[in-house]
Amino acid sequence: MFFVKNEKGEYICARCGCGGKITKDHFIPKSCGMTVNEEGNYVGICEKCNREKGDDIVLPSWYSFLPRGQQEELRRYLRYARSYVLQKCKDEEVEKYLREMKRE
Ligand SMILES: [Zn+2]
């Protein structure tokens, strides 16, 4: 589970950095048939970002405000998500995933 805290130790949105209500979102999109609620598949973002994001994948650019150490950690999650998608998702989902990653 990837959650971000501010310097006061409070949870903040990993996408926009706000201190709103944090919800769990998935690194691997639900549309990919992900039914396993694996701990490694969660990222904490605010309700607003969760709505805006919809089915899109988690992109590294969202987290440019994070300290270096946390960016490294995030990259590990993204690598895991990528290998999962490549191995287990349907072709069209894999294509969508790779296309969005390339936009980075
Ligand atoms: Zn947010």
Coordinates of C-alpha atoms and ligand atoms in Angstrom, one line a residue:
M1 CA 0.0 0.0 0.0
F2 CA 1.4 3.3 -1.0
F3 CA 0.4 6.2 1.2
V4 CA 2.0 9.6 1.5
K5 CA 2.3 11.7 4.6
N6 CA 3.3 15.4 5.0
E7 CA 5.9 16.6 7.4
K8 CA 3.4 16.7 10.2
G9 CA 2.7 13.0 9.7
E10 CA -0.8 13.5 8.2
Y11 CA -1.9 11.5 5.2
I12 CA -2.1 13.5 2.0
C13 CA -3.2 12.8 -1.5
A14 CA -0.5 11.1 -3.5
R15 CA -1.7 12.7 -6.7
C16 CA -2.3 16.3 -5.8
G17 CA -0.8 16.6 -2.3
C18 CA -4.0 18.0 -0.7
G19 CA -5.1 17.0 2.8
G20 CA -8.7 15.9 1.9
K21 CA -10.3 12.6 2.6
I22 CA -8.0 9.9 1.4
T23 CA -9.5 6.9 -0.5
K24 CA -7.9 3.8 -1.8
D25 CA -7.2 3.5 -5.4
H26 CA -5.7 0.8 -7.6
F27 CA -2.4 0.8 -9.4
I28 CA -3.7 -1.9 -11.6
P29 CA -7.0 -0.7 -13.2
K30 CA -10.2 -2.6 -12.2
S31 CA -11.1 -2.8 -15.8
C32 CA -8.2 -5.1 -16.1
G33 CA -10.1 -7.7 -14.2
M34 CA -8.2 -7.1 -11.0
T35 CA -10.2 -8.8 -8.3
V36 CA -7.5 -9.5 -5.8
N37 CA -7.3 -6.8 -3.2
E38 CA -3.6 -7.1 -2.9
E39 CA -1.9 -4.6 -0.5
G40 CA 0.6 -3.8 -3.2
N41 CA -2.2 -2.6 -5.5
Y42 CA -3.4 0.3 -3.4
V43 CA -2.5 4.0 -3.5
G44 CA -4.0 6.6 -1.3
I45 CA -5.5 9.6 -3.2
C46 CA -8.2 12.1 -2.4
E47 CA -11.8 11.6 -3.4
K48 CA -11.6 14.3 -6.0
C49 CA -8.6 12.8 -7.7
N50 CA -10.2 9.4 -7.5
R51 CA -13.3 10.7 -9.4
E52 CA -11.2 12.5 -11.9
K53 CA -8.9 9.6 -12.5
G54 CA -11.7 7.1 -13.3
D55 CA -10.1 4.0 -14.9
D56 CA -6.9 5.7 -15.9
I57 CA -3.7 4.2 -14.7
V58 CA -1.4 5.7 -12.0
L59 CA 1.2 7.7 -13.8
P60 CA 4.6 8.7 -12.4
S61 CA 4.1 12.4 -13.3
W62 CA 1.4 12.7 -10.7
Y63 CA 4.0 12.3 -8.0
S64 CA 6.6 14.8 -9.1
F65 CA 6.1 16.7 -5.8
L66 CA 7.1 13.7 -3.7
P67 CA 10.5 13.5 -1.9
R68 CA 13.0 11.4 -3.8
G69 CA 12.7 8.4 -1.5
Q70 CA 9.0 8.1 -2.0
Q71 CA 9.4 8.5 -5.7
E72 CA 11.7 5.5 -5.7
E73 CA 9.1 3.5 -3.7
L74 CA 6.4 4.5 -6.1
R75 CA 8.5 3.3 -9.0
R76 CA 8.7 -0.1 -7.4
Y77 CA 4.9 -0.3 -7.2
L78 CA 4.6 0.8 -10.8
R79 CA 7.0 -1.9 -11.9
Y80 CA 5.0 -4.5 -10.1
A81 CA 1.8 -3.2 -11.7
R82 CA 3.4 -3.2 -15.1
S83 CA 4.5 -6.8 -14.9
Y84 CA 1.1 -7.8 -13.6
V85 CA -0.7 -6.1 -16.5
L86 CA 1.6 -7.6 -19.1
Q87 CA 1.2 -11.1 -17.7
K88 CA -2.4 -11.3 -16.8
C89 CA -4.5 -8.7 -18.5
K90 CA -6.4 -8.9 -21.8
D91 CA -4.6 -7.6 -24.9
E92 CA -6.6 -4.4 -25.2
E93 CA -5.9 -3.5 -21.6
V94 CA -2.2 -4.2 -22.1
E95 CA -2.2 -1.9 -25.1
K96 CA -4.0 0.9 -23.2
Y97 CA -1.6 0.5 -20.3
L98 CA 1.5 0.7 -22.5
R99 CA 0.1 3.6 -24.5
E100 CA -0.5 5.6 -21.3
M101 CA 2.9 4.8 -19.9
K102 CA 4.5 6.0 -23.1
R103 CA 2.8 9.4 -22.8
E104 CA 5.1 10.0 -19.8
Ligands
ZN1 ZN -5.9 14.6 -4.8

